[in-house]
Amino acid sequence: MNQEDIFKEQLKSVFSDFEAPVPHDGWEKMEQSLNAIARARIIRRNWYVGSAAATVAILLGSLFFLKSPQTDKPNLPVFTEEVTSGNIKNADKQEVREEVLIAGHTKRKERELPIVSEVLEQTQEKVVVVEQTRKEEPEATEERKAQPEEKRVVQPSQEEIDRLIREFENAGKADIFGGLALKENKSKPLMLALNAKGGLTSSQKTVNSPMTLRSASTARQDDKGDDYYFSNKNNMYADYHNVAYNTGSIADNVAEMEHGQPVSFGITISKTISDRLSVETGLVYTYLFSRAKNTSVDFQNQETQHFHYLGIPVNLNYNFVSIGKLGLYASFGGMIEKDIYGEFRNSGQSVSTELNSTSQGSITKRISQKNPQFSVNAGVGAFYPIYGGFNLYGKIGGSYYFDAKNDYKTIYADKKIVLDLNAGIRFDF
Amino acid sequence: MDDSQLIAACKKQSRNAQKALYELYAPKMMAVCLRYCQNGETARDLLHDGFLQVFTQIGSYSGKGSFEGWLRKIFVNLALENYRQEKKKFDFLNDYGKDKADLSDTPEDDSLEIGDIPRQELLNIIHEMPEGYRTVFNLVVFEDVPHKEIASMLGITENASRSQYFRAKTLLQKKVQSMLKKKYI
């Protein structure tokens, strides 16, 4: 062993069993950090899940919306109008009706539909041309080939025409709203809407028990870190910094809590999926405001809270009736929301009569909710075309907000069901 | 509960197991931190950050090799990371040049009885070393890391690492010699 190695070994042996005293609050700080990490993990996981769900929803929605619109099947009312005009001979109408009734059942028949459409828009002379075209089709039956002229010479009776008209009318209205008139569907496949929504009710309560906007867990964390302190199990945010907390004041306490009406703005896009149904999604911004105030003989404390949320709604709209140009619809669906910014402000004031002094303080800090907020909603609304593809629309409805187990109380958490009024402008294209 | 059970429980994020592990190893790791840091406050921060890393990365400990060695590696790496950050703030070469004039190029007597010096005194001498010296000295003496590896870890040349170590060692020997002289006079 050379001198260098001896030197190292000597030093190593001196420090081999060296143990230094650990800070007395080392583990407490460690535990706080571990808890914070655990919370951050939960938030991150929720974000991942929420983001993945939103991405899937957007992807599916995009695929759905971008899919080229289907060629509309001929609609019977239009055909009926043509029949009513009396320009088509009875035999021709009978032939066309058979085609229509079986059109939805076989592919071969669907290929013939354009012919039917063409028939509907043409005069009698043009129908003859179409019939001739049909005869040239390889799929035409021998029977049909053999008797084309016979079809054209049959004269319809007035009764037969009326019967056919009734049949066609009834065939187009075989649904639960059969008794209500629905005008011809003129809606375009896509609708883009800008809307604003306001809650119809706020939430206010006044009690003698102390109240706070924060959950017990959040309050206790702040208690350690931010000089907040609470009165035992009441979770009462009592005071701030040098404001003396007087247990005697609790009995005289008057607590008020108020959640303002939520206000939302959004942009949505809808896709028509049938004559009456459309599916809608988009992006909605919501602002929430809450306030809690505890007042006693010798102290006054006020908390205010602002939250800005972004949400993705998915709704199904059903147009159930039209009265003139006015259309009425029902809507139901759900929404996922997550706060993007939150601010909590607390200010307190204490009066000490014995010392003849007043002390006050305030603190403002950024806050965030742990979990995304899920809700379901339903409502009825009306739309009215104003110019070109533009429609005004409004909807009244309500939403139910599921318990998100978040740290800060909002109207969603305290009221659960919030009635709202939605209005906006829609562009069909 | 032995080490393996403790580690298994820590992998399941058991708070009690984490506390037990902390209480078992924190004093030893604090000693490591103290050797690498200039003052107790930085060492305490390092200890906290190190254990936080231990508890979040304990799942990656395969069970092969000494657990204490694995822990120690985490703390040393963290100390090096800390050093690299400090180095960005304060030019490494400055503290190299600062003591250069004070030290002769002649090595001191390697046969000094270092064991005669109280551990705290030795620790104080290590603390007084410029940060670069102290880091290289610790890596060479206590972790047995070759100069080539130190050079790549710290982003310096191999010769700079040797030079740092030589000067750190000389500094320590000088101070030890002076202490011994005082002791025997």
XYZ file of C-alpha atoms in Angstrom:
614
model
C 0.000 0.000 0.000
C 1.535 3.320 -1.054
C 1.380 6.616 0.827
C -1.555 7.796 -1.276
C -3.626 4.763 -0.374
C -2.685 5.104 3.304
C -3.835 8.703 3.248
C -7.195 7.712 1.737
C -7.689 4.817 4.123
C -6.958 6.996 7.116
C -9.558 9.527 6.031
C -12.093 6.820 5.178
C -11.678 5.186 8.575
C -12.169 8.525 10.320
C -15.459 9.080 8.474
C -16.581 5.440 8.142
C -19.044 5.475 11.028
C -19.791 9.169 10.801
C -23.415 10.020 11.458
C -24.521 13.634 11.635
C -27.538 14.896 13.549
C -30.633 15.267 11.413
C -32.828 18.387 11.650
C -35.537 17.810 14.246
C -38.340 18.745 11.827
C -36.754 16.835 8.948
C -39.404 14.138 8.749
C -42.331 16.578 9.088
C -41.062 18.580 6.151
C -40.452 15.380 4.237
C -44.002 14.214 4.902
C -45.432 17.517 3.690
C -43.423 17.266 0.501
C -44.499 13.648 -0.036
C -48.137 14.632 0.449
C -47.740 17.453 -2.035
C -46.209 15.049 -4.537
C -49.059 12.589 -4.013
C -51.584 15.353 -4.626
C -49.703 16.486 -7.708
C -49.732 12.907 -8.974
C -53.487 12.702 -8.570
C -53.955 16.008 -10.358
C -51.598 14.925 -13.115
C -53.368 11.588 -13.467
C -56.737 13.311 -13.646
C -55.396 15.666 -16.255
C -54.058 12.770 -18.291
C -57.389 10.961 -18.079
C -59.304 14.155 -18.847
C -56.978 15.076 -21.700
C -57.162 11.576 -23.145
C -60.949 11.589 -22.916
C -61.118 15.054 -24.471
C -58.698 14.042 -27.234
C -60.705 10.928 -28.025
C -63.921 12.960 -27.967
C -62.419 15.604 -30.246
C -60.990 12.997 -32.615
C -64.238 11.096 -32.799
C -66.130 14.354 -33.113
C -63.820 15.569 -35.874
C -64.193 12.316 -37.782
C -67.912 12.528 -37.362
C -68.171 16.147 -38.392
C -65.757 15.947 -41.266
C -67.410 12.908 -42.757
C -68.981 13.941 -46.067
C -72.733 14.341 -45.686
C -74.872 11.458 -46.942
C -76.988 11.913 -49.987
C -80.450 12.530 -48.671
C -83.036 9.979 -49.563
C -85.896 11.404 -51.556
C -88.415 12.720 -49.196
C -91.952 11.816 -49.548
C -93.621 15.179 -48.961
C -91.834 16.629 -51.992
C -92.955 13.714 -54.064
C -96.438 14.183 -52.734
C -96.492 17.759 -53.938
C -95.592 16.614 -57.404
C -98.294 13.987 -57.324
C -100.766 16.581 -56.200
C -99.966 18.624 -59.240
C -101.645 15.932 -61.240
C -99.083 15.929 -63.968
C -98.167 12.294 -63.587
C -100.258 9.484 -64.903
C -101.607 6.944 -62.435
C -99.534 4.037 -63.710
C -96.347 6.100 -63.437
C -97.142 7.130 -59.887
C -97.867 3.570 -58.852
C -94.552 2.442 -60.243
C -92.682 5.181 -58.456
C -94.441 4.528 -55.148
C -93.314 0.904 -55.167
C -89.783 2.009 -55.731
C -89.955 4.378 -52.776
C -91.456 1.934 -50.335
C -88.762 -0.641 -50.911
C -85.970 1.864 -51.396
C -84.662 1.620 -47.849
C -84.416 -2.151 -47.856
C -82.100 -3.154 -50.665
C -79.013 -1.655 -52.171
C -80.245 -2.208 -55.655
C -83.342 -0.248 -54.915
C -81.366 2.602 -53.440
C -79.508 2.958 -56.678
C -82.796 3.559 -58.332
C -83.655 6.403 -55.979
C -82.072 9.151 -58.038
C -84.426 8.133 -60.772
C -87.323 8.627 -58.393
C -85.977 12.017 -57.348
C -85.668 12.958 -60.903
C -89.198 11.900 -61.497
C -90.374 14.105 -58.656
C -88.842 17.195 -60.147
C -89.879 16.661 -63.695
C -92.985 17.082 -65.790
C -94.887 14.147 -67.189
C -92.909 14.214 -70.401
C -89.671 13.926 -68.523
C -91.026 10.979 -66.568
C -91.419 9.155 -69.810
C -87.770 9.781 -70.599
C -86.767 8.471 -67.192
C -88.814 5.364 -67.668
C -87.028 4.764 -70.915
C -83.707 5.130 -69.150
C -84.776 2.641 -66.557
C -85.678 0.146 -69.220
C -82.099 0.186 -70.415
C -80.762 -0.878 -67.052
C -79.452 -4.433 -66.991
C -81.136 -5.069 -63.641
C -84.616 -4.352 -64.944
C -86.880 -7.402 -64.923
C -88.170 -8.989 -68.017
C -91.662 -8.126 -66.974
C -90.871 -4.477 -66.679
C -89.134 -4.547 -70.028
C -92.076 -6.179 -71.609
C -94.722 -3.737 -70.414
C -93.341 -0.197 -70.457
C -95.927 1.258 -72.799
C -98.779 -0.204 -70.760
C -97.727 1.841 -67.725
C -97.967 5.077 -69.559
C -101.452 4.562 -70.914
C -103.220 3.788 -67.613
C -105.368 6.752 -66.531
C -105.601 7.413 -62.753
C -108.876 7.973 -61.043
C -109.171 10.911 -58.611
C -109.802 8.476 -55.723
C -106.638 6.607 -56.516
C -104.627 9.816 -56.538
C -106.081 10.862 -53.176
C -105.384 7.459 -51.678
C -101.766 7.576 -52.792
C -101.359 11.056 -51.388
C -102.697 9.946 -48.006
C -100.388 6.940 -47.996
C -97.362 9.054 -48.737
C -98.236 11.608 -46.096
C -98.737 8.964 -43.443
C -95.557 7.145 -44.402
C -93.496 10.272 -43.713
C -94.902 10.853 -40.226
C -94.735 7.509 -38.505
C -93.099 8.557 -35.213
C -93.984 9.602 -31.692
C -94.552 13.178 -32.765
C -96.771 12.040 -35.622
C -99.494 14.377 -34.489
C -97.310 17.458 -34.676
C -96.380 19.125 -37.891
C -92.708 19.179 -38.733
C -91.745 21.258 -41.662
C -89.501 19.956 -44.322
C -86.033 19.622 -42.922
C -84.018 22.476 -44.299
C -81.223 22.376 -41.722
C -77.703 22.200 -43.032
C -75.331 19.405 -41.961
C -73.140 21.668 -39.797
C -74.043 24.467 -37.407
C -71.583 26.797 -35.716
C -72.869 28.668 -32.679
C -71.664 31.404 -30.357
C -73.518 31.488 -27.102
C -73.670 32.993 -23.644
C -75.153 31.299 -20.607
C -76.077 32.646 -17.242
C -77.235 30.849 -14.138
C -80.760 31.742 -13.146
C -80.141 31.304 -9.447
C -77.393 32.148 -7.030
C -76.829 30.469 -3.693
C -76.992 32.373 -0.437
C -77.177 31.191 3.126
C -76.709 32.776 6.489
C -76.063 30.766 9.616
C -74.528 31.197 13.044
C -71.972 28.441 12.555
C -68.718 29.594 11.051
C -68.349 28.898 7.333
C -65.440 28.782 4.961
C -65.073 28.304 1.223
C -62.403 25.729 1.728
C -62.605 22.065 2.621
C -61.134 20.829 5.903
C -58.119 19.210 4.244
C -57.145 22.359 2.395
C -57.595 24.422 5.477
C -55.289 22.206 7.518
C -52.590 22.338 4.875
C -52.741 26.078 4.849
C -52.693 26.022 8.589
C -49.178 24.585 8.457
C -47.858 26.603 5.594
C -49.571 29.944 5.511
C -50.183 30.911 9.085
C -53.843 30.110 8.859
C -55.445 28.438 11.770
C -58.720 26.797 12.439
C -60.911 26.195 15.392
C -60.632 22.508 16.035
C -63.150 20.420 14.147
C -65.365 23.259 13.047
C -63.074 23.883 10.119
C -63.723 27.497 10.712
C -61.234 29.774 9.156
C -60.997 32.057 12.092
C -58.537 34.737 11.475
C -55.421 35.880 9.805
C -51.942 36.533 11.154
C -52.072 38.805 14.164
C -55.832 38.910 14.483
C -56.559 37.398 17.826
C -58.862 34.449 17.739
C -61.387 34.636 20.481
C -63.383 31.469 21.147
C -66.027 33.549 22.826
C -66.743 35.228 19.523
C -67.869 32.039 17.863
C -71.228 32.128 19.617
C -71.895 35.623 18.235
C -70.709 34.699 14.806
C -72.892 35.444 11.808
C -71.705 33.633 8.729
C -72.860 34.366 5.205
C -71.919 32.401 2.169
C -72.819 33.386 -1.350
C -72.131 31.777 -4.703
C -72.798 34.040 -7.656
C -74.584 32.831 -10.768
C -72.181 31.153 -13.130
C -71.580 33.014 -16.387
C -70.478 31.132 -19.483
C -69.469 31.887 -23.035
C -68.847 29.283 -25.626
C -68.436 28.245 -29.181
C -70.076 25.057 -30.324
C -70.409 23.098 -33.506
C -73.322 20.811 -34.290
C -73.702 18.042 -36.781
C -77.083 16.979 -38.082
C -77.425 13.236 -37.848
C -81.037 12.915 -38.967
C -84.017 15.103 -39.811
C -84.576 15.904 -36.144
C -81.382 15.011 -34.319
C -78.097 16.816 -34.103
C -75.068 16.284 -31.889
C -73.204 19.269 -30.503
C -69.770 19.827 -28.947
C -67.393 22.733 -28.455
C -65.524 24.751 -25.875
C -67.162 26.648 -23.020
C -65.587 29.163 -20.659
C -67.240 29.674 -17.259
C -66.611 32.200 -14.512
C -67.521 31.384 -10.911
C -67.471 33.721 -7.965
C -68.022 32.904 -4.293
C -67.847 34.830 -1.058
C -67.939 33.872 2.612
C -68.135 36.319 5.462
C -67.851 35.673 9.186
C -68.688 38.542 11.467
C -68.538 38.692 15.213
C -68.319 41.300 17.925
C -64.586 41.637 17.714
C -63.598 40.303 14.345
C -64.656 40.310 10.747
C -63.342 37.968 8.137
C -64.104 37.752 4.437
C -63.073 35.231 1.829
C -63.592 35.724 -1.888
C -62.894 33.221 -4.569
C -62.766 33.459 -8.360
C -62.541 30.489 -10.673
C -62.216 30.380 -14.441
C -63.197 27.068 -15.988
C -62.915 25.616 -19.473
C -65.289 22.854 -20.442
C -66.110 20.514 -23.290
C -69.834 19.846 -23.723
C -71.420 17.010 -25.656
C -75.147 17.455 -26.261
C -77.849 15.784 -28.298
C -80.506 18.151 -29.713
C -83.910 16.992 -30.912
C -86.048 19.302 -33.078
C -89.516 18.260 -32.156
C -91.788 20.846 -33.684
C -91.861 23.861 -36.000
C -94.307 26.708 -35.772
C -93.914 28.908 -38.782
C -90.223 29.738 -38.955
C -89.763 29.072 -35.255
C -88.295 25.701 -34.351
C -88.475 24.145 -30.917
C -85.984 21.621 -29.675
C -85.035 19.618 -26.633
C -81.462 19.101 -25.576
C -79.638 16.838 -23.170
C -76.019 15.929 -22.637
C -73.019 16.338 -20.378
C -69.947 18.434 -19.872
C -66.470 18.041 -18.385
C -64.911 21.193 -16.943
C -61.559 22.021 -15.370
C -60.414 25.217 -13.769
C -57.670 27.053 -15.610
C -57.165 29.838 -13.090
C -58.335 30.421 -9.543
C -57.702 33.104 -6.968
C -58.493 33.111 -3.275
C -58.443 36.256 -1.185
C -58.853 36.487 2.529
C -59.028 39.611 4.559
C -59.596 39.901 8.274
C -60.022 42.619 10.811
C -59.990 42.338 14.575
C -60.921 44.843 17.228
C -59.487 44.575 20.717
C -61.496 46.730 23.099
C -59.121 46.023 25.975
C -56.102 47.221 24.050
C -58.163 49.796 22.153
C -56.610 48.661 18.918
C -57.594 47.341 15.520
C -55.524 44.984 13.445
C -56.124 43.826 9.940
C -54.469 41.816 7.232
C -55.167 40.165 3.913
C -53.672 37.556 1.674
C -54.246 36.631 -1.961
C -53.102 33.403 -3.469
C -53.554 31.307 -6.575
C -55.641 28.203 -6.109
C -56.738 25.264 -8.211
C -59.192 22.421 -7.947
C -57.867 18.892 -7.857
C -60.486 17.168 -9.952
C -62.373 17.944 -13.140
C -66.066 18.739 -12.782
C -68.602 16.510 -14.524
C -72.190 17.519 -15.105
C -75.285 16.474 -17.030
C -77.797 18.903 -18.440
C -81.188 19.058 -20.083
C -83.278 21.850 -21.505
C -85.723 23.049 -24.113
C -85.052 25.813 -26.557
C -86.168 27.615 -29.670
C -84.427 28.887 -32.766
C -85.504 31.428 -35.350
C -83.868 32.143 -38.710
C -82.941 35.797 -39.114
C -80.854 36.129 -42.258
C -79.237 33.688 -44.615
C -77.967 30.801 -42.573
C -78.068 32.748 -39.301
C -80.448 31.734 -36.533
C -81.102 33.228 -33.125
C -81.623 30.656 -30.463
C -82.275 30.399 -26.754
C -82.568 27.564 -24.329
C -83.717 27.235 -20.761
C -82.557 24.279 -18.776
C -80.696 22.957 -15.827
C -77.538 21.092 -15.011
C -76.725 18.609 -12.312
C -73.150 18.780 -11.043
C -71.589 15.631 -9.650
C -69.519 15.842 -6.491
C -65.937 16.392 -7.677
C -64.531 16.216 -4.128
C -62.607 19.407 -4.697
C -60.892 21.561 -2.099
C -62.761 24.777 -2.775
C -66.512 25.135 -2.566
C -68.326 26.514 -5.581
C -71.961 26.749 -6.581
C -71.449 23.400 -8.296
C -70.558 21.757 -4.993
C -73.126 23.500 -2.807
C -76.147 23.688 -5.056
C -75.736 20.646 -7.323
C -78.629 21.653 -9.610
C -78.231 24.980 -11.369
C -80.906 26.381 -13.670
C -79.621 28.399 -16.574
C -80.581 30.437 -19.591
C -78.611 30.032 -22.764
C -78.800 32.345 -25.775
C -76.757 32.765 -28.896
C -76.477 32.994 -32.610
C -76.081 30.028 -34.893
C -74.836 29.761 -38.434
C -75.911 26.832 -40.582
C -73.613 25.798 -43.369
C -38.738 -5.199 10.055
C -35.538 -5.752 8.082
C -34.279 -3.647 5.215
C -35.909 -5.673 2.465
C -39.330 -5.542 4.144
C -38.888 -1.850 4.762
C -37.996 -1.252 1.126
C -40.940 -3.336 -0.060
C -43.290 -1.309 2.129
C -41.744 1.942 0.897
C -42.363 0.818 -2.672
C -46.035 0.618 -1.721
C -45.792 4.198 -0.460
C -46.384 3.218 3.176
C -45.860 6.395 5.173
C -44.765 4.479 8.294
C -42.150 2.536 6.367
C -40.886 5.731 4.780
C -40.542 7.290 8.190
C -38.670 4.254 9.527
C -36.332 4.275 6.543
C -35.739 7.982 6.955
C -34.903 7.613 10.636
C -32.572 4.711 9.911
C -30.534 6.254 7.127
C -30.906 10.024 7.492
C -27.958 10.458 9.941
C -25.579 8.600 7.611
C -26.774 10.495 4.566
C -26.571 13.776 6.467
C -22.881 12.998 7.014
C -22.436 12.527 3.270
C -24.243 15.800 2.588
C -22.084 17.637 5.121
C -18.899 16.469 3.434
C -20.034 17.776 0.058
C -21.607 21.030 1.187
C -20.009 24.157 2.502
C -22.510 24.675 5.279
C -25.153 22.896 7.311
C -28.069 24.706 5.703
C -27.213 23.503 2.227
C -26.626 20.017 3.634
C -30.097 19.981 5.185
C -31.662 21.007 1.877
C -29.688 18.302 0.137
C -30.829 15.725 2.672
C -34.472 16.686 2.113
C -34.223 16.658 -1.662
C -32.257 13.419 -1.574
C -34.821 11.535 0.474
C -37.604 12.918 -1.666
C -35.838 11.414 -4.645
C -35.275 8.169 -2.746
C -38.982 7.794 -1.957
C -40.119 8.661 -5.452
C -37.543 6.457 -7.167
C -37.384 3.544 -4.761
C -39.345 1.462 -7.245
C -36.252 1.403 -9.444
C -34.123 -0.239 -6.735
C -33.823 -3.817 -7.919
C -32.529 -5.282 -4.657
C -29.157 -6.131 -6.153
C -26.259 -4.549 -4.302
C -26.234 -2.678 -1.043
C -29.218 -0.453 -0.391
C -27.005 1.966 1.510
C -24.735 2.152 -1.528
C -27.770 2.917 -3.720
C -28.867 5.639 -1.309
C -25.401 7.078 -1.149
C -25.219 7.236 -4.917
C -28.416 9.273 -5.030
C -27.061 11.770 -2.517
C -23.675 12.053 -4.223
C -25.350 12.590 -7.598
C -27.556 15.233 -6.073
C -24.516 16.931 -4.532
C -22.825 16.923 -7.926
C -25.930 18.372 -9.528
C -25.921 21.063 -6.875
C -22.268 21.717 -7.564
C -22.863 22.017 -11.308
C -25.584 24.572 -10.676
C -23.308 26.541 -8.360
C -20.560 26.329 -10.905
C -22.741 28.143 -13.388
C -23.088 30.984 -10.926
C -19.470 31.161 -9.794
C -16.653 30.520 -12.173
C -14.952 27.272 -11.299
C -11.552 28.575 -12.314
C -11.786 31.489 -9.980
C -11.642 29.388 -6.870
C -8.978 27.257 -8.506
C -6.790 30.334 -8.940
C -7.667 31.813 -5.591
C -5.747 29.277 -3.524
C -3.108 28.562 -6.072
C -0.764 31.164 -4.680
C -1.134 29.822 -1.189
C -0.120 26.297 -2.026
C 3.281 25.058 -3.024
C 3.494 22.381 -5.667
C 5.422 20.194 -3.264
C 3.248 17.539 -1.713
C 3.063 17.470 2.036
C 4.014 14.472 4.081
C 1.564 11.619 3.334
C 2.547 9.855 6.526
C 0.718 12.336 8.759
C -1.365 10.748 11.469
C -4.730 12.031 10.326
C -6.397 9.781 12.853
C -5.050 11.996 15.609
C -7.187 14.889 14.422
C -10.803 15.049 15.644
C -13.337 14.263 12.941
C -15.067 17.623 13.319
C -11.767 19.439 12.700
C -11.226 17.446 9.544
C -14.756 18.199 8.465
C -14.164 21.895 9.049
C -11.072 21.750 6.852
C -13.067 20.045 4.106
C -15.766 22.714 4.413
C -13.175 25.436 4.046
C -11.949 24.044 0.749
C -13.079 25.782 -2.413
C -16.124 24.005 -3.824
C -14.301 22.460 -6.784
C -11.528 21.084 -4.579
C -13.973 19.703 -2.082
C -16.052 17.932 -4.706
C -13.101 16.273 -6.409
C -11.535 15.408 -3.057
C -14.718 13.699 -1.851
C -15.133 11.762 -5.065
C -11.539 10.529 -5.048
C -11.168 9.717 -1.355
C -14.624 8.491 -0.310
C -16.208 7.252 -3.525
C -13.039 5.946 -5.229
C -14.025 7.527 -8.540
C -11.167 7.636 -11.094
C -10.092 11.053 -12.363
C -11.208 10.256 -15.882
C -14.748 9.684 -14.671
C -14.667 12.758 -12.423
C -13.591 14.809 -15.419
C -16.650 13.738 -17.369
C -18.968 14.127 -14.376
C -17.876 17.672 -13.649
C -17.173 18.788 -17.168
C -13.464 19.427 -16.595
C -10.329 17.838 -17.982
C -8.705 14.861 -16.357
C -5.639 16.939 -15.583
C -7.801 19.586 -13.932
C -9.328 16.876 -11.767
C -5.902 15.578 -10.715
C -4.756 19.099 -10.037
C -7.849 19.877 -7.969
C -7.366 16.757 -5.926
C -3.662 17.397 -5.408
C -4.306 20.919 -4.184
C -7.151 19.826 -1.943
C -5.004 17.155 -0.420
C -2.105 19.556 0.070
C -4.398 22.064 1.705
C -5.708 19.465 4.108
C -2.245 18.128 4.936
C -0.960 21.614 5.613
C -3.737 22.329 8.019
C -3.397 18.953 9.684
C 0.324 19.496 10.055
C -0.267 22.856 11.594
C -2.802 21.363 13.995
C -0.458 18.582 14.973
C 2.312 21.068 15.589
C 0.061 23.051 17.894
C -0.965 19.857 19.612
C 2.602 18.749 20.385
C 4.093 22.108 21.218
